[in-house]
Phi, psi and omega in degrees: 000129180282161181294326179297318179294324178296318180291338176275320185283326183295312177294327178295321178292322179292327177288336180279343182300317177297328178293328177280337182281337181297313176295329178291324177292325178290330181280352181295335179295316180284334179281346180295326178280322182247097186268060177227122174082026183283331186245017182291330184298315180294322179293323178293319177298317178296319178297317180294319178296316181293321178293322176296324176295320178294316180296316178296323178295319178294318178296321178292323180291325179294324184261003185287323184273355183280149181287327182278344174015064186298327183278333180066200181279001182299318180291327177293320176295323177297319178296318178296317181293315179295321177296319179294314179295321177298320179293321179293315180296321177294323176296322176295320178294321178292321180291330182274348181275136184243003180241181183277174176292137179097000179268353176096011180257014169090010182291321179294317178296324178292323177295318178295322179295323178297316180296315179296323180294318178294320177296317179297320178292323179293316179293320178296321177294320177295318178294322178295318178295320180289324181288329178284330181289323182274341184279000000 
């Protein structure tokens, strides 16, 4: 994925989040009686974003030291961006959870997503530093 496509797709995805939140807000009436599994969706999204950041960081790190470096620092920037967005979404999920870990509202998944996001940002930063050093 090119950096240009990432900059186009990320705002489009953020603009689609309120459209996805409207049905979830309507479903809160039925979840008020059954308080199990209400916040897993946001945690899953955060986990996927953070995992994509880790994968992009590893790919950027693999190609950072090469002389032909076809991907350049774009993949490292993608890893940093995905990790940052994953950490923010996980923070929102943690702030919105009102029960303990193991109750099904996504607090455990959000904690794992924060750790993965930090790892993805660290790997992306290392790849960016290596790509700038060789270029």
